[in-house]
CSV table of C-alpha atoms and ligand atoms in Angstrom, one decimal:
chain,number,residue,atom,x,y,z
A,1138,UNK,CA,90.7,76.9,60.4
A,1139,UNK,CA,89.9,75.8,56.9
A,1140,UNK,CA,87.8,79.0,56.3
A,1141,UNK,CA,90.5,81.2,57.8
A,1142,UNK,CA,92.9,79.8,55.2
A,1143,UNK,CA,90.5,80.0,52.3
A,1144,UNK,CA,89.5,83.5,53.1
A,1145,UNK,CA,93.1,84.6,53.4
A,1146,UNK,CA,93.2,85.5,57.0
A,1147,UNK,CA,96.3,83.5,57.5
A,1148,UNK,CA,99.1,82.8,55.1
A,1149,UNK,CA,102.7,83.6,54.3
A,1150,UNK,CA,102.1,87.4,54.7
A,1151,UNK,CA,99.9,87.1,57.9
A,1152,UNK,CA,101.4,84.2,59.7
A,1153,UNK,CA,99.5,84.6,62.9
A,1154,UNK,CA,95.9,85.5,63.7
A,1155,UNK,CA,93.4,85.5,66.5
A,1156,UNK,CA,90.0,84.0,66.1
A,1157,UNK,CA,86.9,84.6,68.3
A,1158,UNK,CA,83.7,82.4,68.2
A,1159,UNK,CA,80.9,84.9,68.5
A,1160,UNK,CA,78.2,82.3,69.2
A,1161,UNK,CA,80.5,80.9,72.0
A,1162,UNK,CA,80.8,84.3,73.6
A,1163,UNK,CA,77.1,84.8,73.4
A,1164,UNK,CA,76.5,81.4,74.9
A,1165,UNK,CA,78.8,82.0,77.8
A,1166,UNK,CA,77.1,85.4,78.6
A,1167,UNK,CA,73.7,83.7,78.5
A,1168,UNK,CA,74.9,80.9,80.8
A,1169,UNK,CA,76.3,83.5,83.3
A,1170,UNK,CA,73.0,85.3,83.4
A,1171,UNK,CA,71.0,82.2,83.7
A,1172,UNK,CA,73.1,80.8,86.5
A,1173,UNK,CA,72.7,83.8,88.7
A,1174,UNK,CA,69.0,84.3,87.7
A,1175,UNK,CA,68.5,80.8,89.1
A,1176,UNK,CA,69.7,81.7,92.6
A,1177,UNK,CA,68.8,85.4,93.2
A,1178,UNK,CA,65.5,86.5,94.6
A,1179,UNK,CA,63.2,87.8,91.8
A,1180,UNK,CA,63.8,91.5,91.2
A,1181,UNK,CA,67.3,91.5,92.7
A,1182,UNK,CA,69.5,94.0,90.7
A,1183,UNK,CA,72.4,92.1,89.2
A,1184,UNK,CA,75.2,93.6,87.1
A,1185,UNK,CA,77.6,91.2,85.4
A,1186,UNK,CA,80.6,93.4,84.5
A,1187,UNK,CA,83.1,91.8,82.2
A,1188,UNK,CA,86.7,92.2,83.4
A,1189,UNK,CA,88.0,94.2,80.4
A,1190,UNK,CA,91.6,93.1,81.1
A,1191,UNK,CA,90.7,89.7,79.9
A,1192,UNK,CA,89.9,90.9,76.3
A,1193,UNK,CA,90.5,94.6,75.8
A,1194,UNK,CA,88.8,94.8,72.5
A,1195,UNK,CA,86.0,97.2,71.7
A,1196,UNK,CA,83.9,95.0,69.5
A,1197,UNK,CA,84.0,92.3,72.2
A,1198,UNK,CA,82.8,94.7,74.8
A,1199,UNK,CA,80.0,95.8,72.5
A,1200,UNK,CA,79.0,92.2,71.8
A,1201,UNK,CA,78.9,91.5,75.6
A,1202,UNK,CA,76.9,94.7,76.2
A,1203,UNK,CA,74.4,93.4,73.6
A,1204,UNK,CA,74.2,90.3,75.8
A,1205,UNK,CA,73.5,92.3,78.9
A,1206,UNK,CA,77.0,92.4,80.3
A,1207,UNK,CA,78.7,95.6,81.6
A,1208,UNK,CA,82.4,96.3,82.1
A,1209,UNK,CA,84.8,96.2,85.1
A,1210,UNK,CA,87.6,98.5,84.3
A,1211,UNK,CA,91.0,98.8,86.0
A,1212,UNK,CA,92.7,101.7,84.2
A,1213,UNK,CA,91.8,104.9,82.2
A,1214,UNK,CA,92.6,102.9,79.0
A,1215,UNK,CA,90.1,100.2,79.9
A,1216,UNK,CA,87.5,102.9,80.8
A,1217,UNK,CA,88.1,104.5,77.4
A,1218,UNK,CA,87.5,101.1,75.7
A,1219,UNK,CA,84.3,100.6,77.6
A,1220,UNK,CA,83.1,104.0,76.6
A,1221,UNK,CA,84.1,103.5,73.0
A,1222,UNK,CA,82.0,100.4,73.0
A,1223,UNK,CA,79.0,102.4,74.1
A,1224,UNK,CA,78.7,100.8,77.5
A,1225,UNK,CA,76.5,103.1,79.7
A,1226,UNK,CA,78.2,104.5,82.8
A,1227,UNK,CA,75.7,102.8,85.0
A,1228,UNK,CA,77.1,99.5,83.8
A,1229,UNK,CA,80.7,100.2,84.4
A,1230,UNK,CA,82.7,99.5,87.6
A,1231,UNK,CA,86.1,101.0,88.3
A,1232,UNK,CA,88.5,98.8,90.4
A,1233,UNK,CA,92.1,99.7,89.8
A,1234,UNK,CA,94.5,99.6,92.8
A,1235,UNK,CA,96.3,102.8,91.8
A,1236,UNK,CA,93.7,105.3,90.8
A,1237,UNK,CA,95.0,108.8,90.5
A,1238,UNK,CA,93.0,111.8,91.7
A,1239,UNK,CA,92.1,112.7,88.0
A,1240,UNK,CA,90.8,109.2,87.4
A,1241,UNK,CA,88.6,109.3,90.5
A,1242,UNK,CA,87.3,112.7,89.5
A,1243,UNK,CA,86.4,111.4,86.0
A,1244,UNK,CA,84.7,108.4,87.4
A,1245,UNK,CA,82.7,110.4,90.0
A,1246,UNK,CA,81.7,112.9,87.2
A,1247,UNK,CA,80.6,110.2,84.9
A,1248,UNK,CA,78.7,108.4,87.7
A,1249,UNK,CA,80.3,105.1,87.3
A,1250,UNK,CA,80.7,102.8,90.3
A,1251,UNK,CA,84.0,103.0,92.1
A,1252,UNK,CA,85.5,100.6,94.6
A,1253,UNK,CA,88.1,102.4,96.7
A,1254,UNK,CA,91.1,100.2,97.4
A,1255,UNK,CA,92.5,101.6,100.6
A,1256,UNK,CA,92.1,104.3,103.3
A,1257,UNK,CA,94.1,106.9,101.3
A,1258,UNK,CA,91.9,106.4,98.3
A,1259,UNK,CA,88.8,106.7,100.4
A,1260,UNK,CA,90.1,110.0,101.7
A,1261,UNK,CA,90.3,111.2,98.1
A,1262,UNK,CA,86.8,110.1,97.5
A,1263,UNK,CA,85.7,112.1,100.6
A,1264,UNK,CA,86.9,115.2,99.0
A,1265,UNK,CA,85.2,114.5,95.7
A,1266,UNK,CA,81.9,113.4,97.2
A,1267,UNK,CA,81.4,116.1,99.8
A,1268,UNK,CA,80.3,118.8,97.3
A,1269,UNK,CA,77.9,116.3,95.6
A,1270,UNK,CA,75.9,115.2,98.6
A,1271,UNK,CA,74.2,118.4,99.8
A,1272,UNK,CA,70.9,119.8,98.6
A,1273,UNK,CA,71.1,121.5,95.2
A,1274,UNK,CA,74.6,120.1,94.7
A,1275,UNK,CA,76.2,118.8,91.5
A,1276,UNK,CA,74.9,115.4,90.3
A,1277,UNK,CA,75.6,112.7,92.9
A,1278,UNK,CA,78.3,110.2,92.2
A,1279,UNK,CA,77.6,106.6,91.1
A,1280,UNK,CA,77.6,103.9,93.7
A,1281,UNK,CA,80.8,103.9,95.8
A,1282,UNK,CA,82.3,101.0,97.7
A,1283,UNK,CA,85.3,99.6,99.4
A,1284,UNK,CA,87.5,96.6,98.4
A,1285,UNK,CA,88.3,94.3,101.2
A,1286,UNK,CA,90.8,91.5,101.2
A,1287,UNK,CA,89.2,88.7,103.2
A,1288,UNK,CA,92.6,87.0,103.6
A,1289,UNK,CA,91.1,83.5,103.1
A,1290,UNK,CA,94.3,82.3,101.3
A,1291,UNK,CA,95.6,81.7,97.8
A,1292,UNK,CA,95.1,79.2,95.1
A,1293,UNK,CA,97.6,77.3,93.0
A,1294,UNK,CA,98.9,80.4,91.1
A,1295,UNK,CA,100.4,82.8,93.6
A,1296,UNK,CA,100.5,85.7,91.1
A,1297,UNK,CA,96.8,85.6,90.6
A,1298,UNK,CA,95.8,85.0,94.3
A,1299,UNK,CA,94.4,88.2,95.6
A,1300,UNK,CA,93.2,87.1,99.1
A,1301,UNK,CA,96.5,86.1,100.6
A,1302,UNK,CA,97.7,87.6,103.9
A,1303,UNK,CA,99.9,90.1,102.1
A,1304,UNK,CA,98.1,90.8,98.9
A,1305,UNK,CA,98.3,94.3,97.6
A,1306,UNK,CA,94.6,94.6,97.0
A,1307,UNK,CA,92.0,96.1,99.2
A,1308,UNK,CA,91.9,96.6,103.0
A,1309,UNK,CA,93.3,93.5,104.7
A,1310,UNK,CA,90.4,92.5,106.9
A,1311,UNK,CA,92.2,90.3,109.4
A,1312,UNK,CA,95.0,92.8,110.2
A,1313,UNK,CA,94.9,94.3,113.6
A,1314,UNK,CA,92.2,97.0,113.9
A,1315,UNK,CA,91.3,96.7,110.2
A,1316,UNK,CA,87.8,95.4,110.6
A,1317,UNK,CA,86.9,98.0,113.2
A,1318,UNK,CA,88.3,100.7,110.9
A,1319,UNK,CA,86.2,99.4,108.0
A,1320,UNK,CA,83.0,99.4,110.1
A,1321,UNK,CA,83.8,103.0,111.2
A,1322,UNK,CA,84.6,104.1,107.7
A,1323,UNK,CA,81.1,103.1,106.7
A,1324,UNK,CA,79.3,104.5,109.7
A,1325,UNK,CA,81.0,107.9,109.0
A,1326,UNK,CA,80.1,107.8,105.2
A,1327,UNK,CA,76.4,107.2,104.5
A,1328,UNK,CA,77.2,107.4,100.8
A,1329,UNK,CA,79.5,104.3,100.9
A,1330,UNK,CA,77.1,101.6,99.9
A,1331,UNK,CA,79.1,98.7,98.5
A,1332,UNK,CA,81.6,96.1,99.6
A,1333,UNK,CA,83.9,94.4,97.1
A,1334,UNK,CA,86.0,91.3,97.3
A,1335,UNK,CA,87.8,89.5,94.5
A,1336,UNK,CA,89.6,86.4,95.9
A,1337,UNK,CA,91.6,85.6,92.9
A,1338,UNK,CA,91.6,84.2,89.4
A,1339,UNK,CA,92.7,81.0,87.6
A,1340,UNK,CA,93.9,78.5,90.2
A,1341,UNK,CA,91.6,79.5,93.0
A,1342,UNK,CA,89.2,76.6,94.0
A,1343,UNK,CA,85.5,77.5,94.1
A,1344,UNK,CA,85.2,76.9,97.9
A,1345,UNK,CA,88.0,79.5,98.5
A,1346,UNK,CA,86.2,82.0,96.3
A,1347,UNK,CA,82.9,81.3,98.1
A,1348,UNK,CA,84.7,81.6,101.5
A,1349,UNK,CA,85.8,85.1,100.5
A,1350,UNK,CA,82.3,86.1,99.4
A,1351,UNK,CA,81.0,84.9,102.7
A,1352,UNK,CA,83.5,87.0,104.6
A,1353,UNK,CA,82.4,90.0,102.7
A,1354,UNK,CA,78.8,89.3,103.3
A,1355,UNK,CA,79.3,88.8,107.0
A,1356,UNK,CA,81.1,92.1,107.1
A,1357,UNK,CA,78.3,93.8,105.2
A,1358,UNK,CA,75.8,92.4,107.8
A,1359,UNK,CA,77.8,93.7,110.6
A,1360,UNK,CA,78.1,97.1,109.1
A,1361,UNK,CA,74.4,97.3,108.4
A,1362,UNK,CA,73.6,96.3,111.9
A,1363,UNK,CA,76.1,98.9,113.3
A,1364,UNK,CA,74.5,101.7,111.2
A,1365,UNK,CA,70.9,100.4,111.8
A,1366,UNK,CA,69.9,100.3,108.2
A,1367,UNK,CA,70.7,98.6,104.9
A,1368,UNK,CA,73.5,101.0,104.0
A,1369,UNK,CA,75.4,98.4,102.1
A,1370,UNK,CA,72.9,97.6,99.4
A,1371,UNK,CA,75.2,95.8,96.9
A,1372,UNK,CA,78.0,93.2,97.1
A,1373,UNK,CA,80.6,93.1,94.4
A,1374,UNK,CA,81.9,89.5,94.4
A,1375,UNK,CA,84.5,89.9,91.8
A,1376,UNK,CA,85.3,87.3,89.1
A,1377,UNK,CA,87.7,84.5,89.0
A,1378,UNK,CA,85.9,81.4,87.8
A,1379,UNK,CA,88.7,79.2,86.6
A,1380,UNK,CA,88.8,77.8,83.0
A,1381,UNK,CA,89.5,74.2,82.1
A,1382,UNK,CA,92.5,74.4,79.7
A,1383,UNK,CA,92.7,70.6,79.5
A,1384,UNK,CA,89.7,69.7,77.3
A,1385,UNK,CA,86.7,71.2,75.5
A,1386,UNK,CA,84.6,70.7,78.6
A,1387,UNK,CA,83.4,73.9,80.3
A,1388,UNK,CA,84.1,73.0,83.9
A,1389,UNK,CA,83.5,74.4,86.5
A,1390,UNK,CA,80.4,76.2,85.1
A,1391,UNK,CA,78.7,79.3,86.3
A,1392,UNK,CA,75.9,77.2,87.7
A,1393,UNK,CA,78.3,75.2,89.9
A,1394,UNK,CA,79.6,78.5,91.4
A,1395,UNK,CA,76.2,80.2,91.8
A,1396,UNK,CA,74.8,77.1,93.5
A,1397,UNK,CA,77.8,76.9,95.8
A,1398,UNK,CA,77.4,80.5,96.7
A,1399,UNK,CA,73.7,80.0,97.4
A,1400,UNK,CA,74.6,77.1,99.8
A,1401,UNK,CA,77.5,79.0,101.4
A,1402,UNK,CA,76.1,82.4,101.6
A,1403,UNK,CA,72.3,82.1,101.5
A,1404,UNK,CA,71.6,85.5,102.9
A,1405,UNK,CA,73.3,87.1,99.9
A,1406,UNK,CA,70.5,86.0,97.7
A,1407,UNK,CA,67.4,86.7,99.8
A,1408,UNK,CA,66.7,90.0,97.9
A,1409,UNK,CA,68.4,92.5,100.4
A,1410,UNK,CA,71.5,92.8,98.4
A,1411,UNK,CA,72.1,93.8,94.8
A,1412,UNK,CA,75.0,91.9,93.2
A,1413,UNK,CA,77.9,92.8,90.9
A,1414,UNK,CA,80.1,90.1,89.3
A,1415,UNK,CA,83.3,90.7,87.4
A,1416,UNK,CA,84.1,87.6,85.5
A,1417,UNK,CA,86.7,87.8,82.7
A,1418,UNK,CA,88.4,84.6,81.7
A,1419,UNK,CA,85.4,82.3,82.0
A,1420,UNK,CA,83.4,84.5,79.7
A,1421,UNK,CA,85.7,84.3,76.7
A,1422,UNK,CA,88.7,82.0,77.1
A,1423,UNK,CA,87.0,79.0,75.3
A,1424,UNK,CA,85.9,81.1,72.5
A,1425,UNK,CA,89.3,82.2,71.3
A,1426,UNK,CA,92.0,80.5,69.3
A,1427,UNK,CA,95.4,81.7,68.2
A,1428,UNK,CA,96.3,80.2,64.7
A,1429,UNK,CA,99.9,80.4,63.7
A,1430,UNK,CA,101.9,79.2,60.7
A,1431,UNK,CA,104.8,76.9,61.1
A,1432,UNK,CA,107.6,78.8,59.3
A,1433,UNK,CA,110.2,76.1,59.7
A,1434,UNK,CA,110.4,72.5,61.0
A,1435,UNK,CA,113.9,71.5,62.3
A,1436,UNK,CA,115.5,69.4,64.9
A,1437,UNK,CA,118.1,69.9,67.6
A,1438,UNK,CA,119.6,67.2,69.9
A,1439,UNK,CA,117.2,64.8,68.4
A,1440,UNK,CA,114.2,67.0,69.4
A,1441,UNK,CA,111.9,68.1,66.5
A,1442,UNK,CA,111.1,71.8,66.8
A,1443,UNK,CA,108.3,73.6,64.9
A,1444,UNK,CA,109.2,77.3,64.7
A,1445,UNK,CA,105.9,79.1,64.5
A,1446,UNK,CA,104.7,82.7,64.7
A,1447,UNK,CA,103.0,82.4,68.1
A,1448,UNK,CA,105.2,82.8,71.0
A,1449,UNK,CA,105.8,85.1,74.0
A,1450,UNK,CA,104.6,88.2,72.2
A,1451,UNK,CA,101.1,86.6,72.5
A,1452,UNK,CA,101.2,83.7,74.9
A,1453,UNK,CA,103.3,85.6,77.4
A,1454,UNK,CA,102.2,83.8,80.6
A,1455,UNK,CA,102.4,80.4,78.9
A,1456,UNK,CA,105.9,81.0,77.8
A,1457,UNK,CA,107.2,82.5,81.1
A,1458,UNK,CA,105.2,80.3,83.5
A,1459,UNK,CA,104.4,77.1,81.5
A,1460,UNK,CA,103.6,75.0,84.6
A,1461,UNK,CA,100.8,77.4,85.5
A,1462,UNK,CA,99.5,78.2,82.0
A,1463,UNK,CA,99.8,75.1,79.8
A,1464,UNK,CA,97.8,75.3,76.5
A,1465,UNK,CA,96.5,72.7,74.2
A,1466,UNK,CA,97.9,72.8,70.8
A,1467,UNK,CA,96.1,71.4,67.7
A,1468,UNK,CA,97.9,70.6,64.5
A,1469,UNK,CA,96.5,71.5,61.0
A,1470,UNK,CA,97.9,71.3,57.5
A,1471,UNK,CA,98.4,74.3,55.3
A,1472,UNK,CA,94.8,74.1,54.1
A,1473,UNK,CA,93.5,74.3,57.7
A,1474,UNK,CA,92.5,70.6,57.9
A,1475,UNK,CA,93.3,68.6,61.0
A,1476,UNK,CA,96.6,67.0,60.5
A,1477,UNK,CA,96.5,63.2,60.9
A,1478,UNK,CA,99.0,61.4,63.1
A,1479,UNK,CA,101.6,59.5,61.2
A,1480,UNK,CA,102.0,55.7,61.3
A,1481,UNK,CA,104.4,55.9,64.2
A,1482,UNK,CA,102.0,57.9,66.3
A,1483,UNK,CA,102.4,61.3,67.8
A,1484,UNK,CA,105.9,62.8,67.8
A,1485,UNK,CA,107.1,64.6,70.9
A,1486,UNK,CA,108.2,68.1,69.7
A,1487,UNK,CA,108.7,71.6,70.8
A,1488,UNK,CA,106.3,74.3,69.5
A,1489,UNK,CA,108.4,77.4,69.5
A,1490,UNK,CA,107.6,81.1,68.8
A,1491,UNK,CA,109.4,83.7,66.8
A,1492,UNK,CA,111.0,85.6,69.7
A,1493,UNK,CA,114.8,85.7,70.0
A,1494,UNK,CA,115.2,83.9,73.3
A,1495,UNK,CA,115.6,80.2,73.9
A,1496,UNK,CA,112.7,79.8,76.3
A,1497,UNK,CA,110.1,81.0,73.7
A,1498,UNK,CA,108.2,77.8,73.5
A,1499,UNK,CA,104.4,77.5,73.8
A,1500,UNK,CA,104.7,73.7,74.3
A,1501,UNK,CA,107.8,71.6,75.1
A,1502,UNK,CA,108.2,68.0,74.0
A,1503,UNK,CA,104.5,67.8,73.2
A,1504,UNK,CA,103.3,64.7,71.4
A,1505,UNK,CA,101.7,65.9,68.1
A,1506,UNK,CA,101.5,64.9,64.5
A,1507,UNK,CA,104.9,65.7,63.1
A,1508,UNK,CA,104.6,69.4,62.1
A,1509,UNK,CA,106.1,70.6,58.8
A,1510,UNK,CA,106.8,74.0,57.3
A,1511,UNK,CA,103.6,75.6,56.1
A,1512,UNK,CA,101.4,73.7,58.6
A,1513,UNK,CA,99.3,75.6,61.1
A,1514,UNK,CA,99.2,75.3,64.9
A,1515,UNK,CA,96.2,76.4,66.9
A,1516,UNK,CA,96.5,77.4,70.5
A,1517,UNK,CA,93.2,76.5,72.1
A,1518,UNK,CA,91.2,78.4,74.8
A,1519,UNK,CA,93.1,81.6,74.2
A,1520,UNK,CA,90.3,84.1,74.1
A,1521,UNK,CA,91.0,85.5,77.5
A,1522,UNK,CA,94.2,87.4,78.3
A,1523,UNK,CA,96.1,86.2,75.2
A,1524,UNK,CA,94.8,89.0,73.0
A,1525,UNK,CA,95.4,91.7,75.7
A,1526,UNK,CA,98.6,90.5,77.3
A,1527,UNK,CA,100.9,91.2,74.4
A,1528,UNK,CA,104.6,91.6,75.0
A,1529,UNK,CA,106.5,94.1,72.7
A,1530,UNK,CA,109.7,92.0,72.6
A,1531,UNK,CA,111.4,92.0,69.2
A,1532,UNK,CA,108.8,94.6,68.1
A,1533,UNK,CA,106.6,91.8,66.8
A,1534,UNK,CA,103.3,93.2,65.6
A,1535,UNK,CA,100.1,92.5,67.5
A,1536,UNK,CA,98.1,90.1,65.2
A,1537,UNK,CA,94.8,90.8,63.6
A,1538,UNK,CA,91.8,89.4,65.4
A,1539,UNK,CA,88.6,88.3,63.7
A,1540,UNK,CA,85.3,87.1,65.1
A,1541,UNK,CA,83.6,84.3,63.2
A,1542,UNK,CA,80.2,82.7,63.0
A,1543,UNK,CA,79.1,79.6,61.2
A,1544,UNK,CA,75.4,79.0,61.3
A,1545,UNK,CA,74.2,75.8,59.9
A,1546,UNK,CA,76.8,73.2,60.8
A,1547,UNK,CA,80.0,71.8,59.3
A,1548,UNK,CA,79.3,72.8,55.7
A,1549,UNK,CA,78.1,76.3,56.4
A,1550,UNK,CA,80.1,79.2,55.1
A,1551,UNK,CA,82.0,80.8,57.9
A,1552,UNK,CA,81.7,84.6,58.2
A,1553,UNK,CA,84.5,86.6,59.6
A,1554,UNK,CA,84.4,90.2,60.9
A,1555,UNK,CA,87.5,92.2,61.9
A,1556,UNK,CA,87.8,92.8,65.6
A,1557,UNK,CA,91.3,94.3,65.6
A,1558,UNK,CA,93.4,95.0,62.5
A,1559,UNK,CA,96.9,93.6,62.5
A,1560,UNK,CA,99.4,96.1,63.8
A,1561,UNK,CA,101.3,97.8,60.9
A,1562,UNK,CA,105.1,98.4,60.8
A,1563,UNK,CA,104.4,102.1,60.8
A,1564,UNK,CA,102.4,101.8,64.0
A,1565,UNK,CA,105.3,99.9,65.6
A,1566,UNK,CA,107.8,102.7,64.5
A,1567,UNK,CA,105.4,105.4,65.9
A,1568,UNK,CA,105.0,103.5,69.2
A,1569,UNK,CA,108.7,103.1,69.5
A,1570,UNK,CA,109.6,106.8,69.3
A,1571,UNK,CA,109.6,107.2,65.5
A,1572,UNK,CA,108.3,110.8,65.8
A,1573,UNK,CA,111.3,111.7,68.0
A,1574,UNK,CA,114.0,110.1,65.9
A,1575,UNK,CA,116.5,113.0,66.4
A,1576,UNK,CA,115.4,114.0,69.9
A,1577,UNK,CA,118.5,112.7,71.6
A,1578,UNK,CA,121.0,114.2,69.2
A,1579,UNK,CA,120.2,117.7,70.4
A,1580,UNK,CA,120.8,117.1,74.1
B,2962,PLP,C1,89.2,93.0,90.6
B,2962,PLP,C2,89.1,91.9,89.6
B,2962,PLP,N1,87.9,91.6,89.1
B,2962,PLP,C3,87.8,90.6,88.1
B,2962,PLP,C4,89.0,90.0,87.6
B,2962,PLP,C5,88.7,89.0,86.5
B,2962,PLP,O1,89.2,87.7,86.9
B,2962,PLP,P1,88.9,86.5,86.0
B,2962,PLP,O2,89.3,86.9,84.5
B,2962,PLP,O3,89.7,85.4,86.5
B,2962,PLP,O4,87.4,86.2,86.0
B,2962,PLP,C6,90.2,90.4,88.0
B,2962,PLP,C7,91.4,89.8,87.5
B,2962,PLP,O5,92.5,90.1,87.7
B,2962,PLP,C8,90.3,91.4,89.1
B,2962,PLP,O6,91.5,91.8,89.5
């Protein structure tokens, strides 16, 4: 924080900034690889594909690619980012629930892996794949799969639970006739070689996630028995490892999950199946920090309020669903040094954002050293989803994001590199119809 102040990344003119710990991201990627290397049979093809939605930032995707991590994309925009980062099509998986015909065609032409979401989408793939499967035909598509919803239940955050009875994702496996339909869909399509299940994200316990993977594995076994060969050669087990937002500890870890999977679904790791994972949050949340300036410190009804520049425009989920998405807040002085607690101990106070609505609070009644104008607040563990879930309310600009590294301990010089430039006012005007200023007058 001190280096960010000293090097001018944050101050009166740039009152909010995102910071990413490059070594932390590398370490998380290495830990993910090591955790699964430990449980898979030697030689098993494994693709760890980062869920781009968690941090839709080209330099981050490139850094992860350098660490052996591909991309899971869920929109044409995310695919464009993965390609801009130089991620090879073989290391990209497309998963969105609403793929248009044009998106499917592009994916098939590029040879990226696609997981169809539903029967209608599979029918679209049929039409695209047919001319590519005969002798002398155009290049074959990349690996194609089907997403199933194992309907094993939800976690503590309903909005992120994708394996409930009525979730919008995938083919709902326990619905009447669905399993038989899935088996038939595979027997009729020798080119359909993957099953995909993503049980949910933050809030889903590990045993629920493992139960979903087990259901997908058992279905794959049934299908392979039905067709009499190893037609399904890869299981895509999704992402979803929850992040501990309560302390610095990384818990649960990838090894906890990989070992639980090995115990729950041993057959998945005996070498017959390749593996795709799609972790997002767990790869990057702990490496990110939002740092924001306290513009004013005031009080209302006896409650101290620090009005900062980090609110709903960045911490959208935290502001709108604070019970599900609490964040730790750390207090710093204007020089970026940790702010000591005063003689009376921590003071319960609201940490508010800059948006013009009353609920724009990133923390309510939170005990902290008493914040004053010019101080800084750090929102911890915000590397995932905070830099890509921006909210355009009040036309507040998206902040600049910088990666940092500090080799050599406390006194080392911290080096920053730009990841995303701060959004300019001109960009906001353009994005808001500035090129069409008089368009309505002529109607
Ligand atoms: C299909 C799919 N895969 C992976 C993820 C990433 O989840 P997480 O960031 O919790 O690991 C998501 C999140 O929404 C998803 O929908």
